[in-house]
Amino acid sequence: MIIPKNVEQLAQFVEAKGKHVFFFTATWCGDCNFIKPKMPEIEAENSTFEFIEVDRDEFMDVAVEWGIMGIPSFVVIEDGKETARLVNKLRKTKEEVNAFLATVK
């Protein structure tokens, strides 16, 4: 999982070729902390994607611009264009995230 250090670095991943999953999270978020330990497995099972972890509090302007009102949330960007999103404030299981990603492979 890649963790961008600043908005410029995040923007590079948005514009990059390929499939990227932006995982919006926050340290205080219980539901984020529930799914976070499963992320290495999710990444391994979805190797066609590159995963980027975005701290919603560090990148609040980006979260607002992207309409991320609940976390944890996942946004898929392929070749600079959004192709899918799983954005809400509900707890997500590994199975739910994998099922979501299967729809955009």
mmCIF file with all atom_site columns, C-alpha atoms in Angstrom:
data_model
loop_
_atom_site.group_PDB
_atom_site.id
_atom_site.type_symbol
_atom_site.label_atom_id
_atom_site.label_alt_id
_atom_site.label_comp_id
_atom_site.label_asym_id
_atom_site.label_entity_id
_atom_site.label_seq_id
_atom_site.pdbx_PDB_ins_code
_atom_site.Cartn_x
_atom_site.Cartn_y
_atom_site.Cartn_z
_atom_site.occupancy
_atom_site.B_iso_or_equiv
_atom_site.pdbx_formal_charge
_atom_site.auth_seq_id
_atom_site.auth_comp_id
_atom_site.auth_asym_id
_atom_site.auth_atom_id
_atom_site.pdbx_PDB_model_num
ATOM 1   C CA . MET A 1 1   ? 0.000   0.000   0.000   1.00 0.00 ? 1   MET A CA 1
ATOM 2   C CA . ILE A 1 2   ? 1.343   3.380   -0.997  1.00 0.00 ? 2   ILE A CA 1
ATOM 3   C CA . ILE A 1 3   ? 0.871   6.339   1.348   1.00 0.00 ? 3   ILE A CA 1
ATOM 4   C CA . PRO A 1 4   ? 1.246   9.702   -0.425  1.00 0.00 ? 4   PRO A CA 1
ATOM 5   C CA . LYS A 1 5   ? 3.125   12.373  1.487   1.00 0.00 ? 5   LYS A CA 1
ATOM 6   C CA . ASN A 1 6   ? 1.442   15.404  -0.101  1.00 0.00 ? 6   ASN A CA 1
ATOM 7   C CA . VAL A 1 7   ? -1.271  16.507  -2.529  1.00 0.00 ? 7   VAL A CA 1
ATOM 8   C CA . GLU A 1 8   ? 1.174   16.620  -5.438  1.00 0.00 ? 8   GLU A CA 1
ATOM 9   C CA . GLN A 1 9   ? 2.162   12.996  -4.916  1.00 0.00 ? 9   GLN A CA 1
ATOM 10  C CA . LEU A 1 10  ? -1.489  11.989  -4.579  1.00 0.00 ? 10  LEU A CA 1
ATOM 11  C CA . ALA A 1 11  ? -2.270  13.786  -7.858  1.00 0.00 ? 11  ALA A CA 1
ATOM 12  C CA . GLN A 1 12  ? 0.460   11.788  -9.612  1.00 0.00 ? 12  GLN A CA 1
ATOM 13  C CA . PHE A 1 13  ? -1.296  8.550   -8.672  1.00 0.00 ? 13  PHE A CA 1
ATOM 14  C CA . VAL A 1 14  ? -4.649  9.923   -9.843  1.00 0.00 ? 14  VAL A CA 1
ATOM 15  C CA . GLU A 1 15  ? -3.200  10.717  -13.284 1.00 0.00 ? 15  GLU A CA 1
ATOM 16  C CA . ALA A 1 16  ? -1.013  7.598   -13.592 1.00 0.00 ? 16  ALA A CA 1
ATOM 17  C CA . LYS A 1 17  ? -1.727  4.818   -16.068 1.00 0.00 ? 17  LYS A CA 1
ATOM 18  C CA . GLY A 1 18  ? -3.240  1.667   -14.643 1.00 0.00 ? 18  GLY A CA 1
ATOM 19  C CA . LYS A 1 19  ? -5.867  0.798   -12.049 1.00 0.00 ? 19  LYS A CA 1
ATOM 20  C CA . HIS A 1 20  ? -5.590  2.446   -8.663  1.00 0.00 ? 20  HIS A CA 1
ATOM 21  C CA . VAL A 1 21  ? -7.719  1.929   -5.569  1.00 0.00 ? 21  VAL A CA 1
ATOM 22  C CA . PHE A 1 22  ? -7.779  4.933   -3.250  1.00 0.00 ? 22  PHE A CA 1
ATOM 23  C CA . PHE A 1 23  ? -8.558  3.741   0.273   1.00 0.00 ? 23  PHE A CA 1
ATOM 24  C CA . PHE A 1 24  ? -9.823  6.684   2.351   1.00 0.00 ? 24  PHE A CA 1
ATOM 25  C CA . THR A 1 25  ? -9.315  6.146   6.067   1.00 0.00 ? 25  THR A CA 1
ATOM 26  C CA . ALA A 1 26  ? -8.514  7.929   9.348   1.00 0.00 ? 26  ALA A CA 1
ATOM 27  C CA . THR A 1 27  ? -6.635  6.856   12.462  1.00 0.00 ? 27  THR A CA 1
ATOM 28  C CA . TRP A 1 28  ? -9.624  7.506   14.758  1.00 0.00 ? 28  TRP A CA 1
ATOM 29  C CA . CYS A 1 29  ? -12.119 5.590   12.569  1.00 0.00 ? 29  CYS A CA 1
ATOM 30  C CA . GLY A 1 30  ? -13.169 2.303   14.176  1.00 0.00 ? 30  GLY A CA 1
ATOM 31  C CA . ASP A 1 31  ? -14.573 0.844   10.960  1.00 0.00 ? 31  ASP A CA 1
ATOM 32  C CA . CYS A 1 32  ? -11.355 1.810   9.132   1.00 0.00 ? 32  CYS A CA 1
ATOM 33  C CA . ASN A 1 33  ? -9.317  0.056   11.809  1.00 0.00 ? 33  ASN A CA 1
ATOM 34  C CA . PHE A 1 34  ? -11.565 -2.988  11.349  1.00 0.00 ? 34  PHE A CA 1
ATOM 35  C CA . ILE A 1 35  ? -10.746 -3.366  7.623   1.00 0.00 ? 35  ILE A CA 1
ATOM 36  C CA . LYS A 1 36  ? -7.151  -2.084  7.672   1.00 0.00 ? 36  LYS A CA 1
ATOM 37  C CA . PRO A 1 37  ? -5.583  -5.361  8.934   1.00 0.00 ? 37  PRO A CA 1
ATOM 38  C CA . LYS A 1 38  ? -7.294  -7.137  6.010   1.00 0.00 ? 38  LYS A CA 1
ATOM 39  C CA . MET A 1 39  ? -5.885  -4.750  3.399   1.00 0.00 ? 39  MET A CA 1
ATOM 40  C CA . PRO A 1 40  ? -2.716  -6.803  2.681   1.00 0.00 ? 40  PRO A CA 1
ATOM 41  C CA . GLU A 1 41  ? -4.943  -9.807  1.873   1.00 0.00 ? 41  GLU A CA 1
ATOM 42  C CA . ILE A 1 42  ? -7.261  -7.654  -0.245  1.00 0.00 ? 42  ILE A CA 1
ATOM 43  C CA . GLU A 1 43  ? -4.243  -6.291  -2.122  1.00 0.00 ? 43  GLU A CA 1
ATOM 44  C CA . ALA A 1 44  ? -2.839  -9.788  -2.704  1.00 0.00 ? 44  ALA A CA 1
ATOM 45  C CA . GLU A 1 45  ? -6.190  -11.047 -4.002  1.00 0.00 ? 45  GLU A CA 1
ATOM 46  C CA . ASN A 1 46  ? -6.593  -8.025  -6.317  1.00 0.00 ? 46  ASN A CA 1
ATOM 47  C CA . SER A 1 47  ? -3.119  -7.685  -7.784  1.00 0.00 ? 47  SER A CA 1
ATOM 48  C CA . THR A 1 48  ? -4.337  -5.917  -10.941 1.00 0.00 ? 48  THR A CA 1
ATOM 49  C CA . PHE A 1 49  ? -4.782  -2.808  -8.778  1.00 0.00 ? 49  PHE A CA 1
ATOM 50  C CA . GLU A 1 50  ? -2.287  -0.537  -7.081  1.00 0.00 ? 50  GLU A CA 1
ATOM 51  C CA . PHE A 1 51  ? -3.559  0.539   -3.651  1.00 0.00 ? 51  PHE A CA 1
ATOM 52  C CA . ILE A 1 52  ? -3.116  4.040   -2.244  1.00 0.00 ? 52  ILE A CA 1
ATOM 53  C CA . GLU A 1 53  ? -4.027  4.823   1.359   1.00 0.00 ? 53  GLU A CA 1
ATOM 54  C CA . VAL A 1 54  ? -5.404  8.339   1.816   1.00 0.00 ? 54  VAL A CA 1
ATOM 55  C CA . ASP A 1 55  ? -5.754  9.745   5.327   1.00 0.00 ? 55  ASP A CA 1
ATOM 56  C CA . ARG A 1 56  ? -9.010  11.653  5.088   1.00 0.00 ? 56  ARG A CA 1
ATOM 57  C CA . ASP A 1 57  ? -7.944  14.124  7.774   1.00 0.00 ? 57  ASP A CA 1
ATOM 58  C CA . GLU A 1 58  ? -4.608  14.895  6.081   1.00 0.00 ? 58  GLU A CA 1
ATOM 59  C CA . PHE A 1 59  ? -6.267  15.284  2.681   1.00 0.00 ? 59  PHE A CA 1
ATOM 60  C CA . MET A 1 60  ? -9.580  16.846  3.746   1.00 0.00 ? 60  MET A CA 1
ATOM 61  C CA . ASP A 1 61  ? -9.772  19.095  0.659   1.00 0.00 ? 61  ASP A CA 1
ATOM 62  C CA . VAL A 1 62  ? -9.393  16.052  -1.595  1.00 0.00 ? 62  VAL A CA 1
ATOM 63  C CA . ALA A 1 63  ? -12.006 14.125  0.398   1.00 0.00 ? 63  ALA A CA 1
ATOM 64  C CA . VAL A 1 64  ? -14.487 16.995  0.046   1.00 0.00 ? 64  VAL A CA 1
ATOM 65  C CA . GLU A 1 65  ? -13.718 17.419  -3.673  1.00 0.00 ? 65  GLU A CA 1
ATOM 66  C CA . TRP A 1 66  ? -14.215 13.682  -4.243  1.00 0.00 ? 66  TRP A CA 1
ATOM 67  C CA . GLY A 1 67  ? -17.405 13.552  -2.155  1.00 0.00 ? 67  GLY A CA 1
ATOM 68  C CA . ILE A 1 68  ? -15.956 11.255  0.512   1.00 0.00 ? 68  ILE A CA 1
ATOM 69  C CA . MET A 1 69  ? -18.404 11.857  3.337   1.00 0.00 ? 69  MET A CA 1
ATOM 70  C CA . GLY A 1 70  ? -18.053 8.482   5.030   1.00 0.00 ? 70  GLY A CA 1
ATOM 71  C CA . ILE A 1 71  ? -15.072 6.281   5.727   1.00 0.00 ? 71  ILE A CA 1
ATOM 72  C CA . PRO A 1 72  ? -13.710 3.761   5.093   1.00 0.00 ? 72  PRO A CA 1
ATOM 73  C CA . SER A 1 73  ? -14.286 4.349   1.395   1.00 0.00 ? 73  SER A CA 1
ATOM 74  C CA . PHE A 1 74  ? -12.762 3.068   -1.816  1.00 0.00 ? 74  PHE A CA 1
ATOM 75  C CA . VAL A 1 75  ? -12.495 4.903   -5.144  1.00 0.00 ? 75  VAL A CA 1
ATOM 76  C CA . VAL A 1 76  ? -11.136 3.200   -8.266  1.00 0.00 ? 76  VAL A CA 1
ATOM 77  C CA . ILE A 1 77  ? -9.360  5.358   -10.835 1.00 0.00 ? 77  ILE A CA 1
ATOM 78  C CA . GLU A 1 78  ? -8.185  3.837   -14.105 1.00 0.00 ? 78  GLU A CA 1
ATOM 79  C CA . ASP A 1 79  ? -5.944  5.835   -16.422 1.00 0.00 ? 79  ASP A CA 1
ATOM 80  C CA . GLY A 1 80  ? -6.938  9.087   -14.711 1.00 0.00 ? 80  GLY A CA 1
ATOM 81  C CA . LYS A 1 81  ? -10.717 8.489   -14.725 1.00 0.00 ? 81  LYS A CA 1
ATOM 82  C CA . GLU A 1 82  ? -12.946 7.314   -11.902 1.00 0.00 ? 82  GLU A CA 1
ATOM 83  C CA . THR A 1 83  ? -14.531 3.977   -12.771 1.00 0.00 ? 83  THR A CA 1
ATOM 84  C CA . ALA A 1 84  ? -16.148 2.901   -9.489  1.00 0.00 ? 84  ALA A CA 1
ATOM 85  C CA . ARG A 1 85  ? -16.658 3.844   -5.871  1.00 0.00 ? 85  ARG A CA 1
ATOM 86  C CA . LEU A 1 86  ? -17.680 2.222   -2.632  1.00 0.00 ? 86  LEU A CA 1
ATOM 87  C CA . VAL A 1 87  ? -18.290 5.317   -0.555  1.00 0.00 ? 87  VAL A CA 1
ATOM 88  C CA . ASN A 1 88  ? -20.348 5.278   2.620   1.00 0.00 ? 88  ASN A CA 1
ATOM 89  C CA . LYS A 1 89  ? -19.815 5.241   6.352   1.00 0.00 ? 89  LYS A CA 1
ATOM 90  C CA . LEU A 1 90  ? -20.682 1.588   6.865   1.00 0.00 ? 90  LEU A CA 1
ATOM 91  C CA . ARG A 1 91  ? -18.253 -1.042  8.131   1.00 0.00 ? 91  ARG A CA 1
ATOM 92  C CA . LYS A 1 92  ? -16.876 -3.060  5.243   1.00 0.00 ? 92  LYS A CA 1
ATOM 93  C CA . THR A 1 93  ? -15.703 -6.652  5.300   1.00 0.00 ? 93  THR A CA 1
ATOM 94  C CA . LYS A 1 94  ? -12.918 -8.163  3.235   1.00 0.00 ? 94  LYS A CA 1
ATOM 95  C CA . GLU A 1 95  ? -15.558 -10.074 1.261   1.00 0.00 ? 95  GLU A CA 1
ATOM 96  C CA . GLU A 1 96  ? -17.511 -6.891  0.479   1.00 0.00 ? 96  GLU A CA 1
ATOM 97  C CA . VAL A 1 97  ? -14.388 -5.075  -0.717  1.00 0.00 ? 97  VAL A CA 1
ATOM 98  C CA . ASN A 1 98  ? -13.331 -8.049  -2.854  1.00 0.00 ? 98  ASN A CA 1
ATOM 99  C CA . ALA A 1 99  ? -16.834 -8.303  -4.349  1.00 0.00 ? 99  ALA A CA 1
ATOM 100 C CA . PHE A 1 100 ? -16.771 -4.579  -5.146  1.00 0.00 ? 100 PHE A CA 1
ATOM 101 C CA . LEU A 1 101 ? -13.346 -4.837  -6.806  1.00 0.00 ? 101 LEU A CA 1
ATOM 102 C CA . ALA A 1 102 ? -14.489 -7.884  -8.812  1.00 0.00 ? 102 ALA A CA 1
ATOM 103 C CA . THR A 1 103 ? -17.067 -5.653  -10.507 1.00 0.00 ? 103 THR A CA 1
ATOM 104 C CA . VAL A 1 104 ? -14.359 -3.329  -11.858 1.00 0.00 ? 104 VAL A CA 1
ATOM 105 C CA . LYS A 1 105 ? -11.599 -5.790  -12.873 1.00 0.00 ? 105 LYS A CA 1
#
